[in-house]
mmCIF file of C-alpha atoms and ligand atoms in Angstrom:
data_model
loop_
_atom_site.group_PDB
_atom_site.id
_atom_site.type_symbol
_atom_site.label_atom_id
_atom_site.label_comp_id
_atom_site.label_asym_id
_atom_site.label_seq_id
_atom_site.Cartn_x
_atom_site.Cartn_y
_atom_site.Cartn_z
ATOM 1 C CA MET A 21 -9.053 -5.600 21.234
ATOM 2 C CA PHE A 22 -9.086 -2.958 18.531
ATOM 3 C CA ILE A 23 -7.361 -3.013 15.155
ATOM 4 C CA TYR A 24 -7.204 0.180 13.147
ATOM 5 C CA THR A 25 -6.818 -0.246 9.395
ATOM 6 C CA SER A 26 -4.735 2.847 8.726
ATOM 7 C CA THR A 27 -2.967 3.760 5.510
ATOM 8 C CA ASN A 28 0.403 4.799 4.144
ATOM 9 C CA LYS A 29 -1.348 8.090 3.308
ATOM 10 C CA VAL A 30 -0.592 9.125 6.912
ATOM 11 C CA TYR A 31 2.865 9.909 5.462
ATOM 12 C CA GLY A 32 1.264 12.185 2.879
ATOM 13 C CA ASP A 33 3.517 12.702 -0.117
ATOM 14 C CA ALA A 34 6.708 12.263 1.967
ATOM 15 C CA PRO A 35 7.914 9.453 -0.377
ATOM 16 C CA ASN A 36 7.962 11.952 -3.265
ATOM 17 C CA TYR A 37 10.756 13.958 -1.616
ATOM 18 C CA PHE A 38 13.243 11.150 -2.389
ATOM 19 C CA SER A 39 14.863 10.816 -5.808
ATOM 20 C CA TYR A 40 14.057 8.008 -8.226
ATOM 21 C CA GLN A 41 15.069 6.886 -11.668
ATOM 22 C CA VAL A 42 13.353 4.717 -14.242
ATOM 23 C CA LYS A 43 14.774 1.196 -14.488
ATOM 24 C CA ASP A 44 13.136 -0.904 -17.195
ATOM 25 C CA LYS A 45 9.417 -0.414 -16.538
ATOM 26 C CA ARG A 46 9.483 1.000 -12.995
ATOM 27 C CA TYR A 47 10.847 3.715 -10.789
ATOM 28 C CA GLU A 48 13.515 2.719 -8.281
ATOM 29 C CA PRO A 49 14.999 4.901 -5.521
ATOM 30 C CA ASN A 50 18.510 6.230 -5.964
ATOM 31 C CA ASP A 51 19.221 5.688 -2.263
ATOM 32 C CA PRO A 52 20.025 1.966 -1.758
ATOM 33 C CA LYS A 53 18.886 2.235 1.878
ATOM 34 C CA LEU A 54 15.316 2.456 0.552
ATOM 35 C CA TYR A 55 15.553 -0.843 -1.347
ATOM 36 C CA ASP A 56 13.269 -2.698 1.100
ATOM 37 C CA GLY A 57 10.855 0.191 1.360
ATOM 38 C CA PHE A 58 9.746 2.768 3.889
ATOM 39 C CA ASN A 59 9.669 1.974 7.567
ATOM 40 C CA GLU A 60 7.570 3.623 10.260
ATOM 41 C CA GLY A 61 10.137 6.414 10.678
ATOM 42 C CA LEU A 62 8.947 8.200 7.536
ATOM 43 C CA ARG A 63 7.986 11.785 8.441
ATOM 44 C CA ILE A 64 4.388 12.942 8.624
ATOM 45 C CA ASP A 65 5.072 16.690 8.990
ATOM 46 C CA GLY A 66 5.532 19.250 6.230
ATOM 47 C CA VAL A 67 3.925 17.078 3.578
ATOM 48 C CA LEU A 68 0.719 17.119 1.545
ATOM 49 C CA HIS A 69 -1.796 14.680 3.021
ATOM 50 C CA THR A 70 -5.132 15.366 1.291
ATOM 51 C CA PRO A 71 -8.191 15.591 3.595
ATOM 52 C CA PHE A 72 -8.518 11.793 3.422
ATOM 53 C CA GLY A 73 -4.945 11.355 4.652
ATOM 54 C CA VAL A 74 -5.483 13.849 7.475
ATOM 55 C CA SER A 75 -8.595 12.040 8.709
ATOM 56 C CA LYS A 76 -6.768 8.712 8.651
ATOM 57 C CA ALA A 77 -3.685 10.174 10.376
ATOM 58 C CA SER A 78 -5.870 11.715 13.055
ATOM 59 C CA ALA A 79 -7.526 8.386 13.881
ATOM 60 C CA ASP A 80 -4.135 6.634 13.654
ATOM 61 C CA LEU A 81 -2.774 8.926 16.408
ATOM 62 C CA TYR A 82 -5.939 8.633 18.523
ATOM 63 C CA VAL A 83 -5.645 4.838 18.490
ATOM 64 C CA GLN A 84 -1.984 4.959 19.526
ATOM 65 C CA GLU A 85 -2.819 7.489 22.237
ATOM 66 C CA TYR A 86 -5.735 5.506 23.688
ATOM 67 C CA ALA A 87 -3.534 2.417 23.813
ATOM 68 C CA ARG A 88 -0.800 4.263 25.701
ATOM 69 C CA LEU A 89 -2.978 6.371 28.008
ATOM 70 C CA PHE A 90 -5.858 4.023 28.760
ATOM 71 C CA GLY A 91 -4.379 0.603 28.099
ATOM 72 C CA LEU A 92 -6.644 -0.142 25.119
ATOM 73 C CA ARG A 93 -5.334 -3.288 23.413
ATOM 74 C CA ALA A 94 -5.138 -1.553 20.064
ATOM 75 C CA GLY A 95 -2.792 -1.654 17.088
ATOM 76 C CA VAL A 96 -2.359 0.437 13.948
ATOM 77 C CA PHE A 97 -1.671 -1.128 10.558
ATOM 78 C CA ARG A 98 -0.705 1.176 7.678
ATOM 79 C CA MET A 99 -1.477 -0.424 4.335
ATOM 80 C CA GLY A 100 -1.344 0.731 0.736
ATOM 81 C CA CYS A 101 -2.854 -1.609 -1.835
ATOM 82 C CA ILE A 102 -4.981 -4.454 -0.516
ATOM 83 C CA THR A 103 -6.471 -6.888 -2.976
ATOM 84 C CA GLY A 104 -8.402 -10.157 -2.991
ATOM 85 C CA GLY A 105 -11.472 -11.874 -4.353
ATOM 86 C CA ALA A 106 -13.927 -9.357 -2.866
ATOM 87 C CA ALA A 107 -12.036 -6.245 -3.987
ATOM 88 C CA MET A 108 -14.214 -3.783 -5.896
ATOM 89 C CA ALA A 109 -13.019 -3.090 -9.437
ATOM 90 C CA VAL A 110 -13.522 0.670 -9.105
ATOM 91 C CA GLU A 111 -11.324 3.443 -10.466
ATOM 92 C CA GLN A 112 -9.219 5.285 -7.852
ATOM 93 C CA HIS A 113 -10.005 2.608 -5.256
ATOM 94 C CA ASN A 114 -8.710 -0.863 -6.137
ATOM 95 C CA TRP A 115 -6.535 -0.466 -9.176
ATOM 96 C CA GLU A 116 -5.528 -4.117 -9.629
ATOM 97 C CA PRO A 117 -9.034 -5.568 -10.217
ATOM 98 C CA PHE A 118 -9.947 -2.378 -12.099
ATOM 99 C CA PHE A 119 -7.104 -2.939 -14.570
ATOM 100 C CA MET A 120 -8.192 -6.576 -14.915
ATOM 101 C CA LYS A 121 -11.781 -5.477 -15.608
ATOM 102 C CA LYS A 122 -10.539 -3.096 -18.291
ATOM 103 C CA ALA A 123 -8.624 -5.926 -19.948
ATOM 104 C CA LEU A 124 -11.630 -8.238 -19.923
ATOM 105 C CA SER A 125 -14.129 -5.587 -21.052
ATOM 106 C CA ASP A 126 -11.859 -4.021 -23.682
ATOM 107 C CA GLU A 127 -12.668 -0.559 -22.282
ATOM 108 C CA PRO A 128 -9.922 2.107 -22.332
ATOM 109 C CA LEU A 129 -7.903 2.772 -19.185
ATOM 110 C CA THR A 130 -6.377 6.047 -17.976
ATOM 111 C CA ILE A 131 -3.091 5.997 -16.070
ATOM 112 C CA TYR A 132 -2.784 9.060 -13.845
ATOM 113 C CA GLY A 133 0.741 10.449 -13.802
ATOM 114 C CA TYR A 134 4.322 9.222 -13.680
ATOM 115 C CA GLY A 135 4.071 7.431 -17.036
ATOM 116 C CA GLY A 136 2.889 4.212 -15.393
ATOM 117 C CA TYR A 137 6.327 3.734 -13.806
ATOM 118 C CA GLN A 138 4.926 4.321 -10.294
ATOM 119 C CA VAL A 139 5.421 1.381 -7.929
ATOM 120 C CA ARG A 140 3.105 -0.130 -5.322
ATOM 121 C CA ASP A 141 3.383 -3.209 -3.107
ATOM 122 C CA VAL A 142 0.233 -5.269 -3.052
ATOM 123 C CA ILE A 143 -0.980 -7.500 -0.220
ATOM 124 C CA HIS A 144 -3.749 -10.090 -0.328
ATOM 125 C CA ALA A 145 -6.549 -9.543 2.211
ATOM 126 C CA ARG A 146 -6.063 -13.076 3.562
ATOM 127 C CA ASP A 147 -2.427 -12.371 4.423
ATOM 128 C CA LEU A 148 -3.497 -9.163 6.135
ATOM 129 C CA ALA A 149 -6.216 -10.969 8.104
ATOM 130 C CA ALA A 150 -3.630 -13.548 9.188
ATOM 131 C CA LEU A 151 -1.492 -10.740 10.601
ATOM 132 C CA PHE A 152 -4.490 -9.274 12.446
ATOM 133 C CA PHE A 153 -5.031 -12.715 13.966
ATOM 134 C CA GLU A 154 -1.413 -12.808 15.144
ATOM 135 C CA PHE A 155 -1.922 -9.401 16.732
ATOM 136 C CA PHE A 156 -5.143 -10.661 18.344
ATOM 137 C CA ARG A 157 -3.212 -13.585 19.841
ATOM 138 C CA ASN A 158 -0.308 -11.464 21.033
ATOM 139 C CA PRO A 159 -1.302 -7.774 21.115
ATOM 140 C CA ARG A 160 1.359 -5.082 21.277
ATOM 141 C CA PRO A 161 -0.709 -2.083 22.367
ATOM 142 C CA GLY A 162 -0.006 1.244 20.715
ATOM 143 C CA GLU A 163 2.283 -0.058 17.988
ATOM 144 C CA ALA A 164 2.004 1.097 14.369
ATOM 145 C CA TYR A 165 3.132 -1.133 11.499
ATOM 146 C CA ASN A 166 3.746 -0.503 7.806
ATOM 147 C CA ILE A 167 2.105 -3.384 5.977
ATOM 148 C CA GLY A 168 2.055 -4.373 2.326
ATOM 149 C CA GLY A 169 3.266 -6.987 -0.067
ATOM 150 C CA SER A 170 6.835 -5.706 0.492
ATOM 151 C CA ARG A 171 9.589 -5.618 -2.128
ATOM 152 C CA ALA A 172 8.764 -9.209 -3.151
ATOM 153 C CA ASN A 173 5.254 -8.202 -4.249
ATOM 154 C CA SER A 174 5.965 -4.760 -5.626
ATOM 155 C CA ILE A 175 4.903 -3.896 -9.141
ATOM 156 C CA SER A 176 4.647 -0.844 -11.372
ATOM 157 C CA LEU A 177 1.491 -0.084 -13.311
ATOM 158 C CA LEU A 178 3.261 -0.876 -16.598
ATOM 159 C CA GLU A 179 4.493 -4.198 -15.190
ATOM 160 C CA ALA A 180 0.965 -4.968 -13.967
ATOM 161 C CA ILE A 181 -0.426 -4.289 -17.450
ATOM 162 C CA ASP A 182 2.148 -6.694 -18.920
ATOM 163 C CA LEU A 183 1.209 -9.343 -16.350
ATOM 164 C CA ILE A 184 -2.539 -8.944 -16.903
ATOM 165 C CA GLU A 185 -2.060 -9.143 -20.673
ATOM 166 C CA GLU A 186 -0.037 -12.312 -20.224
ATOM 167 C CA ILE A 187 -2.691 -13.875 -17.951
ATOM 168 C CA THR A 188 -5.741 -12.862 -20.016
ATOM 169 C CA GLY A 189 -4.254 -12.983 -23.501
ATOM 170 C CA ARG A 190 -5.866 -9.563 -24.139
ATOM 171 C CA ARG A 191 -4.450 -6.091 -24.724
ATOM 172 C CA ILE A 192 -5.213 -3.179 -22.412
ATOM 173 C CA ARG A 193 -5.858 0.070 -24.297
ATOM 174 C CA TYR A 194 -4.538 2.874 -22.125
ATOM 175 C CA SER A 195 -3.710 6.569 -22.249
ATOM 176 C CA HIS A 196 -2.066 8.930 -19.787
ATOM 177 C CA GLY A 197 -3.709 11.596 -17.637
ATOM 178 C CA PRO A 198 -2.339 14.114 -15.108
ATOM 179 C CA ALA A 199 -0.896 12.863 -11.809
ATOM 180 C CA ARG A 200 -3.224 13.059 -8.829
ATOM 181 C CA GLU A 201 -2.236 15.564 -6.150
ATOM 182 C CA GLY A 202 0.134 13.944 -3.634
ATOM 183 C CA ASP A 203 0.064 10.527 -5.322
ATOM 184 C CA HIS A 204 3.133 8.445 -4.505
ATOM 185 C CA ILE A 205 5.812 7.977 -7.160
ATOM 186 C CA TRP A 206 7.157 4.901 -5.414
ATOM 187 C CA TYR A 207 5.949 3.189 -2.271
ATOM 188 C CA ILE A 208 7.079 -0.158 -0.896
ATOM 189 C CA SER A 209 6.276 -1.114 2.700
ATOM 190 C CA ASP A 210 9.185 -2.206 4.860
ATOM 191 C CA ILE A 211 7.389 -4.887 6.877
ATOM 192 C CA SER A 212 10.378 -5.887 9.011
ATOM 193 C CA LYS A 213 8.904 -4.433 12.216
ATOM 194 C CA ALA A 214 5.731 -6.529 11.893
ATOM 195 C CA LYS A 215 7.740 -9.624 10.960
ATOM 196 C CA GLY A 216 9.961 -9.080 14.004
ATOM 197 C CA HIS A 217 6.987 -8.732 16.352
ATOM 198 C CA PHE A 218 5.018 -11.593 14.803
ATOM 199 C CA PRO A 219 7.543 -14.184 13.575
ATOM 200 C CA ALA A 220 4.812 -16.763 12.863
ATOM 201 C CA TRP A 221 3.346 -14.457 10.194
ATOM 202 C CA ASN A 222 4.349 -14.701 6.532
ATOM 203 C CA LEU A 223 3.140 -13.459 3.181
ATOM 204 C CA THR A 224 1.681 -16.447 1.325
ATOM 205 C CA TYR A 225 0.231 -14.816 -1.823
ATOM 206 C CA SER A 226 2.289 -13.468 -4.713
ATOM 207 C CA HIS A 227 1.450 -11.886 -8.073
ATOM 208 C CA SER A 228 1.853 -15.129 -9.930
HETATM 209 N N1 NAD B 4 -8.613 -1.086 0.262
HETATM 210 C C1 NAD B 4 -7.364 -0.700 0.485
HETATM 211 O O1 NAD B 4 -6.464 -0.880 -0.358
HETATM 212 C C2 NAD B 4 -6.999 -0.040 1.805
HETATM 213 C C3 NAD B 4 -5.683 0.396 2.018
HETATM 214 C C4 NAD B 4 -5.328 0.962 3.230
HETATM 215 C C5 NAD B 4 -6.284 1.113 4.216
HETATM 216 N N2 NAD B 4 -7.557 0.700 3.979
HETATM 217 C C6 NAD B 4 -8.529 0.896 5.055
HETATM 218 O O2 NAD B 4 -9.205 -0.320 5.323
HETATM 219 C C7 NAD B 4 -10.543 -0.039 5.743
HETATM 220 C C8 NAD B 4 -11.517 -0.802 4.883
HETATM 221 O O3 NAD B 4 -11.298 -0.420 3.531
HETATM 222 P P1 NAD B 4 -11.944 -1.252 2.335
HETATM 223 O O4 NAD B 4 -11.216 -0.856 1.095
HETATM 224 O O5 NAD B 4 -12.032 -2.705 2.702
HETATM 225 O O6 NAD B 4 -13.367 -0.572 2.286
HETATM 226 P P2 NAD B 4 -14.764 -1.213 1.895
HETATM 227 O O7 NAD B 4 -15.648 -0.037 1.598
HETATM 228 O O8 NAD B 4 -14.595 -2.291 0.883
HETATM 229 O O9 NAD B 4 -15.238 -1.915 3.236
HETATM 230 C C9 NAD B 4 -15.683 -1.171 4.325
HETATM 231 C C10 NAD B 4 -16.649 -2.053 5.112
HETATM 232 O O10 NAD B 4 -16.989 -1.377 6.329
HETATM 233 C C11 NAD B 4 -18.384 -1.541 6.504
HETATM 234 N N3 NAD B 4 -18.850 -0.453 7.361
HETATM 235 C C12 NAD B 4 -18.933 0.855 7.045
HETATM 236 N N4 NAD B 4 -19.419 1.556 8.074
HETATM 237 C C13 NAD B 4 -19.635 0.670 9.069
HETATM 238 C C14 NAD B 4 -20.128 0.779 10.393
HETATM 239 N N5 NAD B 4 -20.487 1.948 10.897
HETATM 240 N N6 NAD B 4 -20.195 -0.337 11.145
HETATM 241 C C15 NAD B 4 -19.822 -1.527 10.644
HETATM 242 N N7 NAD B 4 -19.348 -1.694 9.405
HETATM 243 C C16 NAD B 4 -19.260 -0.604 8.615
HETATM 244 C C17 NAD B 4 -18.974 -1.512 5.120
HETATM 245 O O11 NAD B 4 -20.249 -2.133 5.074
HETATM 246 C C18 NAD B 4 -17.931 -2.331 4.349
HETATM 247 O O12 NAD B 4 -18.190 -3.732 4.423
HETATM 248 C C19 NAD B 4 -10.713 1.491 5.648
HETATM 249 O O13 NAD B 4 -10.490 2.033 6.925
HETATM 250 C C20 NAD B 4 -9.603 1.905 4.691
HETATM 251 O O14 NAD B 4 -9.182 3.236 4.913
HETATM 252 C C21 NAD B 4 -7.940 0.125 2.804
#
């Protein structure tokens, strides 16, 4: 049994080739077909990956290939933002606890690009582990799944700041910096493939 914790960065900046508009405090896609997010059919060619994304995509393909060629009971799970009690509050790694730390410490925060309207879907590590357990019980070798909090647990950085301020009763002092190369404007994981393959699995954690 082998589970590869891949990433939505295997798609590089493919999400940025779609058009979006600001609605309230977040970007939303103009194409209604994207409402529930990106499925596994998103292209990986002709996009900017960053060296990190290339290394993850390479391993992602190796795992699929070994499952198909050699019968390895292996699956690929492509996540974006994972959070939980053990998440490190470090800039450019786990933004949710990092924002919380900034609120509690009263230190200034920099938002990189897109005015804070960029959207992510966040999944709790326990929900992810529960899915891995379902895969362990009923492996589907060589499959790749987009995994995240889905539309229901999507949030923009500005919305997250509002929520953290509401929870902590403190203000976050923030300014804006340049966008990071290839950073997604909007990414929500369409988790319908995983839900179809593992009907016993559900998301149990939400923002509130
Ligand atoms: N954190 C996220 O939001 C996120 C999103 C998508 C994918 N991922 C992927 O999930 C995986 C874990 O990420 P993370 O954020 O939990 O990282 P992390 O740094 O918090 O955890 C990595 C763990 O792996 C252990 N480790 C490192 N080398 C090892 C080795 N040779 N043998 C055994 N253990 C070793 C480390 O001690 C550490 O406990 C990575 O592959 C990452 O690309 C993470």
